[in-house]
């Protein structure tokens, strides 16, 4: 899976975290592992321009998605095996997201992770224009985000355990092979 991130926002953002959550969301939606995604982080003025140009709405917004290929999550059971494709572009505005994060009382990193999952779902054809669509999309978004955080927690615990094991084995001589 290829995920390109271009930070043109002027803000310091963890690109690795954005790639991680995007990769997790794409995999959770059963998209071909060779799919490609582009993410661009922009300032408020650039986002306001894109928002007006593509949505005919004034002012900046938090995230916009520009799908490239027509995809369906999971595909049809009778369809041939799908190949790699370009999902599209997700455009994030970290400064707008920072204001939303402050208003919601959570860190900017969480807001950007949420918006990344939101953007991925839009690329895959999900929308929230109607109440039932909104319920489906936001439920899926929250589930993916919770599972990603759980996956991160498990990986952190595994790393801590591995570090403890290395320390213990190093003290007992097992790491050198002379403890048996």
mmCIF file with all atom_site columns, C-alpha atoms in Angstrom:
data_model
loop_
_atom_site.group_PDB
_atom_site.id
_atom_site.type_symbol
_atom_site.label_atom_id
_atom_site.label_alt_id
_atom_site.label_comp_id
_atom_site.label_asym_id
_atom_site.label_entity_id
_atom_site.label_seq_id
_atom_site.pdbx_PDB_ins_code
_atom_site.Cartn_x
_atom_site.Cartn_y
_atom_site.Cartn_z
_atom_site.occupancy
_atom_site.B_iso_or_equiv
_atom_site.pdbx_formal_charge
_atom_site.auth_seq_id
_atom_site.auth_comp_id
_atom_site.auth_asym_id
_atom_site.auth_atom_id
_atom_site.pdbx_PDB_model_num
ATOM 1   C CA . UNK A 1 1   ? 0.000   0.000   0.000   1.00 0.00 ? 1   UNK A CA 1
ATOM 2   C CA . UNK A 1 2   ? 1.432   3.319   -1.009  1.00 0.00 ? 2   UNK A CA 1
ATOM 3   C CA . UNK A 1 3   ? 0.466   6.411   0.981   1.00 0.00 ? 3   UNK A CA 1
ATOM 4   C CA . UNK A 1 4   ? 2.099   9.712   0.107   1.00 0.00 ? 4   UNK A CA 1
ATOM 5   C CA . UNK A 1 5   ? 1.845   12.684  2.486   1.00 0.00 ? 5   UNK A CA 1
ATOM 6   C CA . UNK A 1 6   ? 2.688   16.231  1.515   1.00 0.00 ? 6   UNK A CA 1
ATOM 7   C CA . UNK A 1 7   ? 2.588   18.748  4.365   1.00 0.00 ? 7   UNK A CA 1
ATOM 8   C CA . UNK A 1 8   ? 2.099   22.222  2.937   1.00 0.00 ? 8   UNK A CA 1
ATOM 9   C CA . UNK A 1 9   ? 0.231   23.497  5.998   1.00 0.00 ? 9   UNK A CA 1
ATOM 10  C CA . UNK A 1 10  ? 3.117   25.119  7.855   1.00 0.00 ? 10  UNK A CA 1
ATOM 11  C CA . UNK A 1 11  ? 2.189   23.098  10.961  1.00 0.00 ? 11  UNK A CA 1
ATOM 12  C CA . UNK A 1 12  ? 4.213   20.314  12.545  1.00 0.00 ? 12  UNK A CA 1
ATOM 13  C CA . UNK A 1 13  ? 2.102   17.162  12.161  1.00 0.00 ? 13  UNK A CA 1
ATOM 14  C CA . UNK A 1 14  ? 3.050   13.509  12.608  1.00 0.00 ? 14  UNK A CA 1
ATOM 15  C CA . UNK A 1 15  ? 2.955   12.199  9.070   1.00 0.00 ? 15  UNK A CA 1
ATOM 16  C CA . UNK A 1 16  ? 3.766   8.699   10.337  1.00 0.00 ? 16  UNK A CA 1
ATOM 17  C CA . UNK A 1 17  ? 0.616   8.716   12.483  1.00 0.00 ? 17  UNK A CA 1
ATOM 18  C CA . UNK A 1 18  ? -1.515  9.861   9.541   1.00 0.00 ? 18  UNK A CA 1
ATOM 19  C CA . UNK A 1 19  ? -0.075  7.081   7.377   1.00 0.00 ? 19  UNK A CA 1
ATOM 20  C CA . UNK A 1 20  ? -0.677  4.561   10.159  1.00 0.00 ? 20  UNK A CA 1
ATOM 21  C CA . UNK A 1 21  ? -4.345  5.421   10.637  1.00 0.00 ? 21  UNK A CA 1
ATOM 22  C CA . UNK A 1 22  ? -4.967  5.675   6.876   1.00 0.00 ? 22  UNK A CA 1
ATOM 23  C CA . UNK A 1 23  ? -3.315  2.294   6.289   1.00 0.00 ? 23  UNK A CA 1
ATOM 24  C CA . UNK A 1 24  ? -5.383  0.758   9.104   1.00 0.00 ? 24  UNK A CA 1
ATOM 25  C CA . UNK A 1 25  ? -8.650  2.237   7.773   1.00 0.00 ? 25  UNK A CA 1
ATOM 26  C CA . UNK A 1 26  ? -7.948  1.059   4.219   1.00 0.00 ? 26  UNK A CA 1
ATOM 27  C CA . UNK A 1 27  ? -7.085  -2.449  5.410   1.00 0.00 ? 27  UNK A CA 1
ATOM 28  C CA . UNK A 1 28  ? -10.184 -2.512  7.653   1.00 0.00 ? 28  UNK A CA 1
ATOM 29  C CA . UNK A 1 29  ? -12.320 -1.789  4.613   1.00 0.00 ? 29  UNK A CA 1
ATOM 30  C CA . UNK A 1 30  ? -10.815 -4.732  2.714   1.00 0.00 ? 30  UNK A CA 1
ATOM 31  C CA . UNK A 1 31  ? -9.265  -2.566  0.000   1.00 0.00 ? 31  UNK A CA 1
ATOM 32  C CA . UNK A 1 32  ? -6.597  -4.192  -2.173  1.00 0.00 ? 32  UNK A CA 1
ATOM 33  C CA . UNK A 1 33  ? -3.240  -3.930  -0.344  1.00 0.00 ? 33  UNK A CA 1
ATOM 34  C CA . UNK A 1 34  ? -1.575  -2.345  -3.376  1.00 0.00 ? 34  UNK A CA 1
ATOM 35  C CA . UNK A 1 35  ? -3.990  0.605   -3.367  1.00 0.00 ? 35  UNK A CA 1
ATOM 36  C CA . UNK A 1 36  ? -2.511  4.098   -3.446  1.00 0.00 ? 36  UNK A CA 1
ATOM 37  C CA . UNK A 1 37  ? -3.531  7.172   -1.475  1.00 0.00 ? 37  UNK A CA 1
ATOM 38  C CA . UNK A 1 38  ? -2.325  10.734  -1.494  1.00 0.00 ? 38  UNK A CA 1
ATOM 39  C CA . UNK A 1 39  ? -2.715  13.044  1.495   1.00 0.00 ? 39  UNK A CA 1
ATOM 40  C CA . UNK A 1 40  ? -2.100  16.778  1.355   1.00 0.00 ? 40  UNK A CA 1
ATOM 41  C CA . UNK A 1 41  ? -2.081  19.037  4.397   1.00 0.00 ? 41  UNK A CA 1
ATOM 42  C CA . UNK A 1 42  ? -2.834  22.662  3.566   1.00 0.00 ? 42  UNK A CA 1
ATOM 43  C CA . UNK A 1 43  ? -3.289  26.022  5.276   1.00 0.00 ? 43  UNK A CA 1
ATOM 44  C CA . UNK A 1 44  ? -6.669  27.684  5.822   1.00 0.00 ? 44  UNK A CA 1
ATOM 45  C CA . UNK A 1 45  ? -6.466  29.939  2.766   1.00 0.00 ? 45  UNK A CA 1
ATOM 46  C CA . UNK A 1 46  ? -5.736  27.007  0.439   1.00 0.00 ? 46  UNK A CA 1
ATOM 47  C CA . UNK A 1 47  ? -8.526  24.950  1.997   1.00 0.00 ? 47  UNK A CA 1
ATOM 48  C CA . UNK A 1 48  ? -10.962 27.861  1.671   1.00 0.00 ? 48  UNK A CA 1
ATOM 49  C CA . UNK A 1 49  ? -10.079 28.094  -2.028  1.00 0.00 ? 49  UNK A CA 1
ATOM 50  C CA . UNK A 1 50  ? -10.616 24.361  -2.559  1.00 0.00 ? 50  UNK A CA 1
ATOM 51  C CA . UNK A 1 51  ? -13.852 24.446  -0.560  1.00 0.00 ? 51  UNK A CA 1
ATOM 52  C CA . UNK A 1 52  ? -15.234 27.250  -2.741  1.00 0.00 ? 52  UNK A CA 1
ATOM 53  C CA . UNK A 1 53  ? -13.964 25.760  -5.996  1.00 0.00 ? 53  UNK A CA 1
ATOM 54  C CA . UNK A 1 54  ? -15.260 22.201  -5.439  1.00 0.00 ? 54  UNK A CA 1
ATOM 55  C CA . UNK A 1 55  ? -18.176 22.569  -3.009  1.00 0.00 ? 55  UNK A CA 1
ATOM 56  C CA . UNK A 1 56  ? -19.218 26.183  -3.702  1.00 0.00 ? 56  UNK A CA 1
ATOM 57  C CA . UNK A 1 57  ? -19.056 26.831  0.039   1.00 0.00 ? 57  UNK A CA 1
ATOM 58  C CA . UNK A 1 58  ? -17.213 29.788  1.600   1.00 0.00 ? 58  UNK A CA 1
ATOM 59  C CA . UNK A 1 59  ? -14.415 29.459  4.131   1.00 0.00 ? 59  UNK A CA 1
ATOM 60  C CA . UNK A 1 60  ? -12.109 26.596  5.021   1.00 0.00 ? 60  UNK A CA 1
ATOM 61  C CA . UNK A 1 61  ? -13.199 23.164  6.179   1.00 0.00 ? 61  UNK A CA 1
ATOM 62  C CA . UNK A 1 62  ? -11.453 20.315  7.986   1.00 0.00 ? 62  UNK A CA 1
ATOM 63  C CA . UNK A 1 63  ? -11.175 17.602  5.306   1.00 0.00 ? 63  UNK A CA 1
ATOM 64  C CA . UNK A 1 64  ? -12.025 17.115  1.655   1.00 0.00 ? 64  UNK A CA 1
ATOM 65  C CA . UNK A 1 65  ? -11.776 13.900  -0.344  1.00 0.00 ? 65  UNK A CA 1
ATOM 66  C CA . UNK A 1 66  ? -11.236 13.541  -4.061  1.00 0.00 ? 66  UNK A CA 1
ATOM 67  C CA . UNK A 1 67  ? -11.832 9.933   -5.198  1.00 0.00 ? 67  UNK A CA 1
ATOM 68  C CA . UNK A 1 68  ? -10.042 8.638   -8.284  1.00 0.00 ? 68  UNK A CA 1
ATOM 69  C CA . UNK A 1 69  ? -11.354 5.124   -8.962  1.00 0.00 ? 69  UNK A CA 1
ATOM 70  C CA . UNK A 1 70  ? -14.813 3.709   -8.361  1.00 0.00 ? 70  UNK A CA 1
ATOM 71  C CA . UNK A 1 71  ? -14.425 1.233   -5.496  1.00 0.00 ? 71  UNK A CA 1
ATOM 72  C CA . UNK A 1 72  ? -16.782 -0.770  -3.343  1.00 0.00 ? 72  UNK A CA 1
ATOM 73  C CA . UNK A 1 73  ? -15.715 -2.030  0.081   1.00 0.00 ? 73  UNK A CA 1
ATOM 74  C CA . UNK A 1 74  ? -15.266 -5.781  -0.063  1.00 0.00 ? 74  UNK A CA 1
ATOM 75  C CA . UNK A 1 75  ? -16.340 -5.895  -3.701  1.00 0.00 ? 75  UNK A CA 1
ATOM 76  C CA . UNK A 1 76  ? -18.901 -8.289  -5.138  1.00 0.00 ? 76  UNK A CA 1
ATOM 77  C CA . UNK A 1 77  ? -18.479 -12.014 -4.461  1.00 0.00 ? 77  UNK A CA 1
ATOM 78  C CA . UNK A 1 78  ? -18.876 -12.853 -8.162  1.00 0.00 ? 78  UNK A CA 1
ATOM 79  C CA . UNK A 1 79  ? -16.446 -10.167 -9.379  1.00 0.00 ? 79  UNK A CA 1
ATOM 80  C CA . UNK A 1 80  ? -12.910 -11.000 -10.492 1.00 0.00 ? 80  UNK A CA 1
ATOM 81  C CA . UNK A 1 81  ? -10.146 -10.362 -7.978  1.00 0.00 ? 81  UNK A CA 1
ATOM 82  C CA . UNK A 1 82  ? -9.671  -6.574  -7.813  1.00 0.00 ? 82  UNK A CA 1
ATOM 83  C CA . UNK A 1 83  ? -6.306  -5.119  -8.607  1.00 0.00 ? 83  UNK A CA 1
ATOM 84  C CA . UNK A 1 84  ? -4.461  -2.158  -7.173  1.00 0.00 ? 84  UNK A CA 1
ATOM 85  C CA . UNK A 1 85  ? -5.933  1.256   -7.776  1.00 0.00 ? 85  UNK A CA 1
ATOM 86  C CA . UNK A 1 86  ? -5.536  4.898   -6.878  1.00 0.00 ? 86  UNK A CA 1
ATOM 87  C CA . UNK A 1 87  ? -8.065  5.674   -4.161  1.00 0.00 ? 87  UNK A CA 1
ATOM 88  C CA . UNK A 1 88  ? -7.643  9.415   -4.516  1.00 0.00 ? 88  UNK A CA 1
ATOM 89  C CA . UNK A 1 89  ? -6.597  12.421  -2.470  1.00 0.00 ? 89  UNK A CA 1
ATOM 90  C CA . UNK A 1 90  ? -7.453  13.464  1.056   1.00 0.00 ? 90  UNK A CA 1
ATOM 91  C CA . UNK A 1 91  ? -6.857  17.136  1.831   1.00 0.00 ? 91  UNK A CA 1
ATOM 92  C CA . UNK A 1 92  ? -6.603  18.051  5.517   1.00 0.00 ? 92  UNK A CA 1
ATOM 93  C CA . UNK A 1 93  ? -6.422  21.487  7.100   1.00 0.00 ? 93  UNK A CA 1
ATOM 94  C CA . UNK A 1 94  ? -4.548  21.103  10.416  1.00 0.00 ? 94  UNK A CA 1
ATOM 95  C CA . UNK A 1 95  ? -5.211  24.696  11.554  1.00 0.00 ? 95  UNK A CA 1
ATOM 96  C CA . UNK A 1 96  ? -8.969  24.214  11.120  1.00 0.00 ? 96  UNK A CA 1
ATOM 97  C CA . UNK A 1 97  ? -8.697  20.803  12.794  1.00 0.00 ? 97  UNK A CA 1
ATOM 98  C CA . UNK A 1 98  ? -6.810  22.385  15.720  1.00 0.00 ? 98  UNK A CA 1
ATOM 99  C CA . UNK A 1 99  ? -9.746  24.705  16.403  1.00 0.00 ? 99  UNK A CA 1
ATOM 100 C CA . UNK A 1 100 ? -12.165 21.756  16.263  1.00 0.00 ? 100 UNK A CA 1
ATOM 101 C CA . UNK A 1 101 ? -9.950  19.694  18.572  1.00 0.00 ? 101 UNK A CA 1
ATOM 102 C CA . UNK A 1 102 ? -9.791  22.533  21.116  1.00 0.00 ? 102 UNK A CA 1
ATOM 103 C CA . UNK A 1 103 ? -13.583 22.942  20.998  1.00 0.00 ? 103 UNK A CA 1
ATOM 104 C CA . UNK A 1 104 ? -14.056 19.171  21.439  1.00 0.00 ? 104 UNK A CA 1
ATOM 105 C CA . UNK A 1 105 ? -11.479 18.976  24.236  1.00 0.00 ? 105 UNK A CA 1
ATOM 106 C CA . UNK A 1 106 ? -9.156  16.427  22.633  1.00 0.00 ? 106 UNK A CA 1
ATOM 107 C CA . UNK A 1 107 ? -5.666  16.575  21.094  1.00 0.00 ? 107 UNK A CA 1
ATOM 108 C CA . UNK A 1 108 ? -5.041  17.697  17.521  1.00 0.00 ? 108 UNK A CA 1
ATOM 109 C CA . UNK A 1 109 ? -3.540  14.259  16.780  1.00 0.00 ? 109 UNK A CA 1
ATOM 110 C CA . UNK A 1 110 ? -6.887  12.607  17.577  1.00 0.00 ? 110 UNK A CA 1
ATOM 111 C CA . UNK A 1 111 ? -8.789  15.083  15.417  1.00 0.00 ? 111 UNK A CA 1
ATOM 112 C CA . UNK A 1 112 ? -6.446  14.475  12.480  1.00 0.00 ? 112 UNK A CA 1
ATOM 113 C CA . UNK A 1 113 ? -6.736  10.695  12.901  1.00 0.00 ? 113 UNK A CA 1
ATOM 114 C CA . UNK A 1 114 ? -10.535 10.991  12.947  1.00 0.00 ? 114 UNK A CA 1
ATOM 115 C CA . UNK A 1 115 ? -10.509 13.227  9.859   1.00 0.00 ? 115 UNK A CA 1
ATOM 116 C CA . UNK A 1 116 ? -8.185  10.826  8.050   1.00 0.00 ? 116 UNK A CA 1
ATOM 117 C CA . UNK A 1 117 ? -10.567 7.914   8.626   1.00 0.00 ? 117 UNK A CA 1
ATOM 118 C CA . UNK A 1 118 ? -13.443 10.182  7.581   1.00 0.00 ? 118 UNK A CA 1
ATOM 119 C CA . UNK A 1 119 ? -11.589 11.073  4.381   1.00 0.00 ? 119 UNK A CA 1
ATOM 120 C CA . UNK A 1 120 ? -10.819 7.439   3.588   1.00 0.00 ? 120 UNK A CA 1
ATOM 121 C CA . UNK A 1 121 ? -14.492 6.516   3.987   1.00 0.00 ? 121 UNK A CA 1
ATOM 122 C CA . UNK A 1 122 ? -15.492 9.319   1.607   1.00 0.00 ? 122 UNK A CA 1
ATOM 123 C CA . UNK A 1 123 ? -12.984 7.981   -0.930  1.00 0.00 ? 123 UNK A CA 1
ATOM 124 C CA . UNK A 1 124 ? -14.684 4.599   -0.632  1.00 0.00 ? 124 UNK A CA 1
ATOM 125 C CA . UNK A 1 125 ? -18.096 6.095   -1.406  1.00 0.00 ? 125 UNK A CA 1
ATOM 126 C CA . UNK A 1 126 ? -19.521 6.708   2.049   1.00 0.00 ? 126 UNK A CA 1
ATOM 127 C CA . UNK A 1 127 ? -21.445 9.912   2.675   1.00 0.00 ? 127 UNK A CA 1
ATOM 128 C CA . UNK A 1 128 ? -23.410 11.571  5.450   1.00 0.00 ? 128 UNK A CA 1
ATOM 129 C CA . UNK A 1 129 ? -25.919 13.712  3.571   1.00 0.00 ? 129 UNK A CA 1
ATOM 130 C CA . UNK A 1 130 ? -28.906 11.686  4.808   1.00 0.00 ? 130 UNK A CA 1
ATOM 131 C CA . UNK A 1 131 ? -29.517 10.642  8.440   1.00 0.00 ? 131 UNK A CA 1
ATOM 132 C CA . UNK A 1 132 ? -29.197 6.899   7.732   1.00 0.00 ? 132 UNK A CA 1
ATOM 133 C CA . UNK A 1 133 ? -25.992 7.482   5.728   1.00 0.00 ? 133 UNK A CA 1
ATOM 134 C CA . UNK A 1 134 ? -24.608 9.603   8.543   1.00 0.00 ? 134 UNK A CA 1
ATOM 135 C CA . UNK A 1 135 ? -25.395 6.926   11.127  1.00 0.00 ? 135 UNK A CA 1
ATOM 136 C CA . UNK A 1 136 ? -23.663 4.253   9.019   1.00 0.00 ? 136 UNK A CA 1
ATOM 137 C CA . UNK A 1 137 ? -20.611 6.350   8.138   1.00 0.00 ? 137 UNK A CA 1
ATOM 138 C CA . UNK A 1 138 ? -20.001 7.789   11.596  1.00 0.00 ? 138 UNK A CA 1
ATOM 139 C CA . UNK A 1 139 ? -20.542 4.393   13.232  1.00 0.00 ? 139 UNK A CA 1
ATOM 140 C CA . UNK A 1 140 ? -17.994 2.853   10.892  1.00 0.00 ? 140 UNK A CA 1
ATOM 141 C CA . UNK A 1 141 ? -15.616 5.780   11.408  1.00 0.00 ? 141 UNK A CA 1
ATOM 142 C CA . UNK A 1 142 ? -15.792 5.433   15.198  1.00 0.00 ? 142 UNK A CA 1
ATOM 143 C CA . UNK A 1 143 ? -15.331 1.647   15.059  1.00 0.00 ? 143 UNK A CA 1
ATOM 144 C CA . UNK A 1 144 ? -12.248 1.919   12.824  1.00 0.00 ? 144 UNK A CA 1
ATOM 145 C CA . UNK A 1 145 ? -10.736 4.620   15.018  1.00 0.00 ? 145 UNK A CA 1
ATOM 146 C CA . UNK A 1 146 ? -11.362 2.616   18.216  1.00 0.00 ? 146 UNK A CA 1
ATOM 147 C CA . UNK A 1 147 ? -9.814  -0.499  16.647  1.00 0.00 ? 147 UNK A CA 1
ATOM 148 C CA . UNK A 1 148 ? -6.784  1.509   15.491  1.00 0.00 ? 148 UNK A CA 1
ATOM 149 C CA . UNK A 1 149 ? -6.233  2.865   19.010  1.00 0.00 ? 149 UNK A CA 1
ATOM 150 C CA . UNK A 1 150 ? -6.592  -0.671  20.413  1.00 0.00 ? 150 UNK A CA 1
ATOM 151 C CA . UNK A 1 151 ? -4.074  -1.941  17.852  1.00 0.00 ? 151 UNK A CA 1
ATOM 152 C CA . UNK A 1 152 ? -1.625  0.813   18.883  1.00 0.00 ? 152 UNK A CA 1
ATOM 153 C CA . UNK A 1 153 ? -2.147  -0.036  22.566  1.00 0.00 ? 153 UNK A CA 1
ATOM 154 C CA . UNK A 1 154 ? -1.454  -3.732  21.937  1.00 0.00 ? 154 UNK A CA 1
ATOM 155 C CA . UNK A 1 155 ? 1.684   -2.935  19.940  1.00 0.00 ? 155 UNK A CA 1
ATOM 156 C CA . UNK A 1 156 ? 2.933   -0.659  22.729  1.00 0.00 ? 156 UNK A CA 1
ATOM 157 C CA . UNK A 1 157 ? 2.273   -3.346  25.352  1.00 0.00 ? 157 UNK A CA 1
ATOM 158 C CA . UNK A 1 158 ? 4.078   -5.938  23.220  1.00 0.00 ? 158 UNK A CA 1
ATOM 159 C CA . UNK A 1 159 ? 7.085   -3.635  22.864  1.00 0.00 ? 159 UNK A CA 1
ATOM 160 C CA . UNK A 1 160 ? 7.188   -2.972  26.609  1.00 0.00 ? 160 UNK A CA 1
ATOM 161 C CA . UNK A 1 161 ? 7.020   -6.715  27.298  1.00 0.00 ? 161 UNK A CA 1
ATOM 162 C CA . UNK A 1 162 ? 9.782   -7.391  24.766  1.00 0.00 ? 162 UNK A CA 1
ATOM 163 C CA . UNK A 1 163 ? 11.964  -4.734  26.437  1.00 0.00 ? 163 UNK A CA 1
ATOM 164 C CA . UNK A 1 164 ? 11.344  -6.319  29.858  1.00 0.00 ? 164 UNK A CA 1
ATOM 165 C CA . UNK A 1 165 ? 12.159  -9.759  28.423  1.00 0.00 ? 165 UNK A CA 1
ATOM 166 C CA . UNK A 1 166 ? 15.407  -8.467  26.900  1.00 0.00 ? 166 UNK A CA 1
ATOM 167 C CA . UNK A 1 167 ? 16.435  -6.932  30.233  1.00 0.00 ? 167 UNK A CA 1
ATOM 168 C CA . UNK A 1 168 ? 15.567  -10.109 32.135  1.00 0.00 ? 168 UNK A CA 1
ATOM 169 C CA . UNK A 1 169 ? 17.308  -12.409 29.661  1.00 0.00 ? 169 UNK A CA 1
ATOM 170 C CA . UNK A 1 170 ? 20.349  -10.173 29.622  1.00 0.00 ? 170 UNK A CA 1
ATOM 171 C CA . UNK A 1 171 ? 20.665  -10.383 33.431  1.00 0.00 ? 171 UNK A CA 1
ATOM 172 C CA . UNK A 1 172 ? 20.262  -14.169 33.603  1.00 0.00 ? 172 UNK A CA 1
ATOM 173 C CA . UNK A 1 173 ? 22.706  -15.104 30.875  1.00 0.00 ? 173 UNK A CA 1
ATOM 174 C CA . UNK A 1 174 ? 20.027  -16.647 28.650  1.00 0.00 ? 174 UNK A CA 1
ATOM 175 C CA . UNK A 1 175 ? 20.585  -13.963 26.065  1.00 0.00 ? 175 UNK A CA 1
ATOM 176 C CA . UNK A 1 176 ? 24.188  -15.216 25.674  1.00 0.00 ? 176 UNK A CA 1
ATOM 177 C CA . UNK A 1 177 ? 23.098  -18.828 25.445  1.00 0.00 ? 177 UNK A CA 1
ATOM 178 C CA . UNK A 1 178 ? 24.963  -20.006 28.579  1.00 0.00 ? 178 UNK A CA 1
ATOM 179 C CA . UNK A 1 179 ? 21.908  -20.360 30.845  1.00 0.00 ? 179 UNK A CA 1
ATOM 180 C CA . UNK A 1 180 ? 20.817  -23.809 29.763  1.00 0.00 ? 180 UNK A CA 1
#
